[in-house]
Amino acid sequence: MAENSIVLGMADLLVVPAPVKLITLGLGSCIGLVVYDSFAKVAGMAHIMLPLSRGLGGAEKIGKFADTAVPALIEEMLKKGATKGRIKAKIAGGAQMFALPGASADFLTVGAKNVAETKNRLLRMGIALISSDTGGNKGRTIEFSTSNWMLKVKTLGKGINEI
Amino acid sequence: MSELASFNSLQLDAIKEVGNIGTGNAATALSGLLGHMIQMDVPETELVSIYELAEHYGDPMQIVGAVFVRSTGGFQCSLIFIQPEDDAGLMVEMLLKQQFGTFIPISEIPPEMTDSALTEVGNIVLSSFLNAINILLGTQHQISVPGVAHDMLSSILDVVASIYGQMGETALLVNTELKVEGLEAGRKISGQIILLPDPESLELLLKKLKVD
C-alpha cells in the first residue's frame, strides 16, 4: 500500500494509522516531535513552536507549545490504539538561527528551550525518547516514514541524517 | 498591552509612516554602498498569523540570506534584512568588485568573506533604518552586533514566531522591499526589510505619534 504524504504546518498536531509519511518543512527553532507505536501501526507528529503555554494553551492551537502538545499527542495516540509502554519518540529541530554576540534576548535561544521542555514532558509521561537531531544553527526539513519508522532529517549543506 | 488585532487603521498608518522614514534612510545608505539607484516600495504594516509567516513572504523552502539585529533603548525592536540567496551573492560580487577593482565570482569567494560583506551591508541598511526611526521618536538606541544566516525562509522566520508567539497568534510587521536599479539585463538584487517591534514597544510608538 502506498504511503500518503502529509505535511504539517506550524503548531499542527496529527496522529494517523500506517502507512503514512509525515513531513515538516523548514524547522528553525521549532521542534518536530514524532511518536509511534510500531506494533499498533500508528504514528503522530507535532510542530512545536514554543516551550510553555503560560495559560494561553486553551485558546490556541494545542500543538504550539511543548507543555500542551506532548500530552495531547500521547492522548491522541492512545485513542488511535497505541499502548503507552510501546510508544517511542524522536525529535528534531530547536536550532538557534541567529547568534548576536553580546546581545541578550530570550527569544534567540528559544530553540534550546523547546528541546529541553519537549524532552522534559516526554520524560514526565514516561515516553522513551530514542533518538534526536537538535540544536546547531541550521534549519531542518524532516520526513517520518512508517515503512521503516525512521526519521529523515535534511539540513542545508549537511545532507541527510536518518535517526 | 493592547491586542494587536484591535489596532485601528489610523494607528496602522502611523506605524507604516515610521517604516517609510526608516526605509528612505536605508535606501539612501544602500545606494551609497553600491553606487546604484535604489527603488523602494511604500512599506506596509501587516498583521500576519504566526502560523503562516513563511507562506506570507514567499516559498517557505526558498534559500535566503538574512541579517538580523536587535535594537534596545527607547524603542525596542528587531530587524531582519532578507534576500534571495542569488541576489545576496550578486550583491557581494558587486561590493567586492568596487573594493578591489576586479570581478571575483561568488563561487570563488570564501564563505567567511561573503558573510562578512553581507553582515556589513545588512548592518548599514538596518542601522540607517533605525536611526531615522529613533530621530523621529526622539529616543536613544543601541544596536547589537548583527547575526547572519543562510537557510530556508521558513526556518529564518521562526524567529518572528518566537517573538510574537508568546503573547498571541498575530505578528505585527512593517515590511518593505528595496530593489537595486541599473543592473545588467537579467540580473536583479532585491532585499526585504522587516521591522519587528517588541510588543511592548508598540504602545510607546503610538503614544509618541499621538495616535494612542
XYZ file of C-alpha atoms in Angstrom:
375
model
C 0.000 0.000 0.000
C 1.382 3.375 -0.984
C 2.271 5.868 1.704
C 0.252 9.033 1.917
C 2.395 12.114 2.487
C 1.054 14.660 4.941
C 2.780 17.996 5.504
C 2.272 19.566 8.907
C 2.287 23.356 9.303
C 3.216 25.475 12.300
C 1.609 24.239 15.525
C -0.138 21.341 13.759
C -0.581 18.050 15.581
C -1.728 14.843 13.963
C -1.982 11.108 14.661
C -2.706 8.695 11.815
C -2.575 4.954 11.111
C 0.258 3.496 8.982
C 1.155 3.560 6.141
C 1.929 7.263 6.118
C 4.745 9.736 5.622
C 4.663 12.739 7.974
C 6.597 15.806 6.850
C 7.531 19.161 8.330
C 9.349 21.727 6.203
C 11.926 24.260 7.328
C 12.108 23.869 11.090
C 14.246 26.599 12.641
C 13.869 26.994 16.387
C 10.687 24.912 16.197
C 10.573 21.222 17.087
C 9.345 18.312 15.027
C 8.231 15.659 17.513
C 7.437 12.190 16.210
C 5.782 9.443 18.257
C 4.894 5.958 17.080
C 3.789 2.521 18.107
C 5.131 0.142 15.501
C 3.039 -2.751 16.848
C -0.281 -0.909 16.721
C 0.931 0.714 13.472
C 0.085 4.276 14.350
C 2.220 7.415 14.201
C 1.914 11.060 15.157
C 3.757 14.312 14.704
C 3.627 17.769 16.254
C 5.247 21.006 15.049
C 6.019 22.737 18.342
C 6.862 26.466 18.320
C 7.410 27.452 21.959
C 8.135 25.754 25.278
C 5.419 26.896 27.681
C 1.806 27.933 27.188
C 1.668 30.013 30.389
C -2.079 29.688 30.498
C -2.602 30.537 26.827
C -2.906 26.868 25.902
C -6.666 26.511 25.961
C -7.385 29.257 23.476
C -4.732 28.406 20.938
C -3.589 25.570 18.708
C -2.674 22.760 21.040
C 0.433 21.816 19.070
C 2.002 25.241 19.564
C 3.553 24.702 22.988
C 5.639 21.768 24.244
C 3.713 21.578 27.506
C 0.366 21.206 25.742
C 1.489 19.363 22.591
C 3.188 16.385 24.247
C 0.228 15.281 26.415
C -2.224 15.937 23.565
C -0.164 13.914 21.121
C 0.128 10.952 23.504
C -3.576 11.067 24.322
C -4.406 11.034 20.617
C -2.056 8.071 20.121
C -3.848 6.100 22.840
C -7.220 6.913 21.270
C -5.976 5.549 17.963
C -4.945 2.254 19.501
C -1.369 2.775 20.712
C -0.200 1.367 24.035
C 1.726 3.766 26.234
C 4.585 1.405 27.063
C 5.259 0.813 23.362
C 5.225 4.442 22.233
C 8.612 5.712 21.139
C 9.573 9.304 20.383
C 12.079 11.052 18.107
C 12.732 14.772 17.898
C 14.474 17.163 15.514
C 14.833 20.937 15.353
C 15.476 23.525 18.033
C 18.210 25.411 16.186
C 19.348 28.902 17.042
C 19.172 30.617 13.665
C 20.869 33.851 14.708
C 23.618 34.424 17.248
C 24.204 38.034 18.243
C 27.423 38.367 20.215
C 26.796 40.357 23.367
C 23.045 40.795 22.873
C 20.721 39.211 25.358
C 17.292 38.404 24.079
C 15.317 35.460 25.398
C 13.688 34.679 22.104
C 17.016 33.990 20.358
C 17.578 30.879 22.479
C 14.033 29.584 22.255
C 15.233 26.570 20.218
C 17.200 25.134 23.149
C 14.263 25.781 25.480
C 11.927 23.984 23.084
C 14.219 20.951 23.086
C 14.546 20.943 26.877
C 10.812 21.306 27.516
C 9.830 18.676 24.953
C 12.286 16.169 26.482
C 11.063 17.083 29.953
C 7.417 16.459 29.037
C 8.222 13.138 27.366
C 10.157 12.041 30.436
C 7.306 13.021 32.758
C 4.877 10.975 30.703
C 7.234 8.011 30.659
C 7.703 8.049 26.886
C 11.037 6.730 25.600
C 12.943 9.267 23.503
C 15.064 7.033 21.317
C 16.834 9.479 19.024
C 17.203 13.173 18.327
C 18.883 15.656 15.988
C 18.631 19.048 17.667
C 20.405 22.364 18.219
C 23.016 23.927 15.988
C 22.312 26.921 13.769
C 20.767 25.383 10.650
C 17.165 24.752 9.658
C 15.858 21.223 9.159
C 13.263 19.520 6.985
C 12.012 16.230 8.363
C 10.196 13.182 7.000
C 8.964 10.284 9.075
C 8.054 7.100 7.260
C 6.077 4.237 8.802
C 7.711 1.881 6.273
C 10.822 1.710 8.490
C 9.824 4.003 11.404
C 12.828 6.209 10.617
C 13.018 9.988 10.699
C 14.944 11.566 7.823
C 16.469 14.910 8.783
C 17.669 17.127 5.926
C 19.936 20.022 6.811
C 21.169 22.574 4.296
C 24.804 21.886 3.417
C 24.962 18.780 5.613
C 22.858 16.296 3.697
C 20.542 13.722 5.240
C 20.752 12.185 8.679
C 18.461 9.246 9.378
C 17.581 8.788 13.015
C -0.691 45.717 26.185
C -3.388 46.235 23.606
C -4.471 43.397 21.347
C -2.616 43.671 18.057
C -5.751 42.908 16.091
C -7.555 45.835 17.704
C -5.313 48.488 16.173
C -7.293 50.912 14.034
C -6.316 51.981 10.553
C -5.008 55.347 11.751
C -2.631 53.558 14.100
C -1.512 51.088 11.468
C -0.904 54.015 9.102
C 1.177 55.781 11.742
C 3.318 52.669 12.196
C 3.653 52.456 8.414
C 4.896 56.042 8.323
C 7.649 55.093 10.748
C 8.590 52.348 8.313
C 8.534 54.828 5.458
C 11.003 57.141 7.119
C 13.250 54.245 8.029
C 13.134 52.833 4.511
C 14.083 56.135 2.884
C 17.175 56.326 5.001
C 18.050 52.674 4.426
C 17.668 53.053 0.649
C 19.993 56.051 0.650
C 22.589 54.072 2.571
C 22.366 51.084 0.231
C 22.569 53.341 -2.790
C 25.755 54.911 -1.433
C 27.280 51.491 -0.848
C 26.505 50.010 -4.248
C 26.699 53.150 -6.372
C 23.306 52.425 -7.916
C 19.869 53.965 -7.642
C 17.541 52.107 -5.316
C 13.861 51.683 -5.917
C 11.818 51.408 -2.738
C 8.285 50.241 -2.183
C 5.913 52.020 0.132
C 6.159 49.978 3.333
C 3.214 48.036 4.607
C 2.155 47.429 8.158
C 0.921 43.891 8.284
C -0.844 41.779 10.843
C 0.127 38.240 9.936
C -0.853 34.938 11.528
C 2.269 33.450 13.114
C 1.249 30.108 11.621
C 1.518 31.412 8.053
C 4.552 33.673 8.163
C 6.706 31.849 5.646
C 3.869 31.428 3.127
C 3.119 35.118 3.539
C 6.617 36.080 2.423
C 7.090 33.551 -0.348
C 8.113 29.943 -0.813
C 8.855 28.556 2.675
C 11.642 26.380 1.248
C 13.392 29.159 -0.666
C 17.008 29.653 0.405
C 17.625 33.167 1.612
C 20.435 35.173 3.129
C 19.346 37.065 6.232
C 20.919 39.599 8.560
C 19.314 40.100 11.953
C 19.860 42.864 14.511
C 18.357 43.642 17.848
C 17.850 47.218 18.957
C 17.448 48.218 22.585
C 16.754 51.580 24.169
C 13.592 53.682 23.977
C 12.076 51.765 21.068
C 12.959 48.095 21.377
C 12.687 46.050 18.235
C 14.315 43.502 15.966
C 15.053 43.923 12.295
C 15.729 41.446 9.522
C 17.149 42.115 6.075
C 16.251 39.164 3.838
C 17.464 38.497 0.305
C 17.062 35.555 -2.052
C 20.417 33.730 -1.896
C 21.253 34.567 -5.537
C 20.570 38.259 -5.005
C 22.771 38.285 -1.920
C 25.554 36.612 -3.913
C 25.321 39.147 -6.712
C 25.418 41.978 -4.232
C 28.571 40.621 -2.608
C 30.205 40.298 -6.049
C 29.348 43.937 -6.778
C 30.687 45.182 -3.471
C 33.958 43.300 -3.754
C 34.425 44.495 -7.306
C 34.043 48.050 -6.085
C 36.544 47.457 -3.303
C 39.238 45.572 -5.222
C 38.559 46.600 -8.797
C 38.441 43.025 -10.096
C 35.470 40.754 -10.530
C 35.503 37.548 -8.487
C 32.606 35.122 -8.974
C 30.714 34.358 -5.791
C 31.636 30.665 -6.052
C 35.294 31.601 -5.564
C 34.781 33.939 -2.638
C 35.383 32.251 0.735
C 32.112 31.931 2.694
C 33.585 33.897 5.615
C 34.191 36.854 3.318
C 30.714 36.574 1.796
C 29.173 36.558 5.256
C 31.313 39.423 6.386
C 30.255 41.516 3.382
C 26.588 40.602 3.833
C 26.725 41.383 7.524
C 28.219 44.753 6.787
C 25.592 45.652 4.210
C 22.817 44.444 6.484
C 24.270 46.385 9.360
C 24.455 49.617 7.398
C 20.978 49.238 5.912
C 19.340 48.312 9.206
C 21.233 50.916 11.266
C 20.146 53.632 8.835
C 16.580 52.405 9.130
C 16.783 52.512 12.933
C 18.483 55.899 13.109
C 15.652 57.538 11.203
C 13.013 55.964 13.428
C 14.758 56.946 16.627
C 15.221 60.518 15.464
C 11.513 60.683 14.673
C 10.558 59.268 18.061
C 13.187 61.221 19.969
C 14.520 58.020 21.527
C 18.029 56.731 22.173
C 19.026 53.309 20.952
C 21.793 50.747 20.926
C 22.103 48.221 18.154
C 23.525 44.720 18.561
C 26.265 43.111 16.520
C 24.420 41.656 13.503
C 23.830 37.937 13.060
C 23.817 36.351 9.613
C 22.219 33.129 8.357
C 21.669 31.328 5.059
C 18.758 28.965 5.222
C 15.188 28.147 4.320
C 12.834 31.126 4.584
C 10.610 29.138 6.901
C 13.456 28.416 9.350
C 14.611 32.033 9.332
C 11.117 33.311 10.107
C 10.796 31.059 13.158
C 12.446 33.931 14.998
C 9.359 36.070 14.319
C 7.086 33.415 15.762
C 9.235 33.222 18.865
C 8.888 36.973 19.459
C 5.128 37.188 18.948
C 4.041 33.633 19.726
C 4.224 34.002 23.474
C 1.561 36.703 23.535
C -0.808 35.556 20.830
C -1.198 34.323 17.303
C -0.597 37.506 15.338
C 2.649 39.261 14.438
C 2.808 42.928 13.582
C 5.430 43.545 10.918
C 6.483 46.548 8.928
C 7.638 45.227 5.621
C 9.307 46.928 2.697
C 11.265 45.944 -0.385
C 14.339 47.598 -1.888
C 15.469 46.951 -5.456
C 18.793 47.915 -6.970
C 18.292 49.658 -10.306
C 20.510 49.909 -13.367
C 21.881 46.353 -13.318
C 22.681 44.394 -16.478
C 19.706 42.748 -18.126
C 18.666 39.552 -16.391
C 20.287 40.447 -13.098
C 18.454 41.505 -10.004
C 19.256 42.467 -6.450
C 16.358 42.914 -4.113
C 16.013 42.767 -0.373
C 13.279 42.970 2.170
C 13.498 44.861 5.425
C 11.208 43.519 8.109
C 10.777 45.561 11.277
C 9.541 43.616 14.289
C 8.661 45.989 17.096
C 8.668 44.313 20.513
C 5.014 44.010 21.523
C 5.745 46.315 24.494
C 7.226 48.977 22.214
C 4.098 49.461 20.164
C 2.316 51.456 22.820
C 5.257 53.820 23.133
C 5.344 54.202 19.383
C 1.658 55.071 19.170
C 1.956 57.470 22.080
C 4.897 59.301 20.514
C 2.989 59.576 17.262
C -0.048 60.790 19.216
C -2.404 58.121 17.933
C -2.714 56.086 21.144
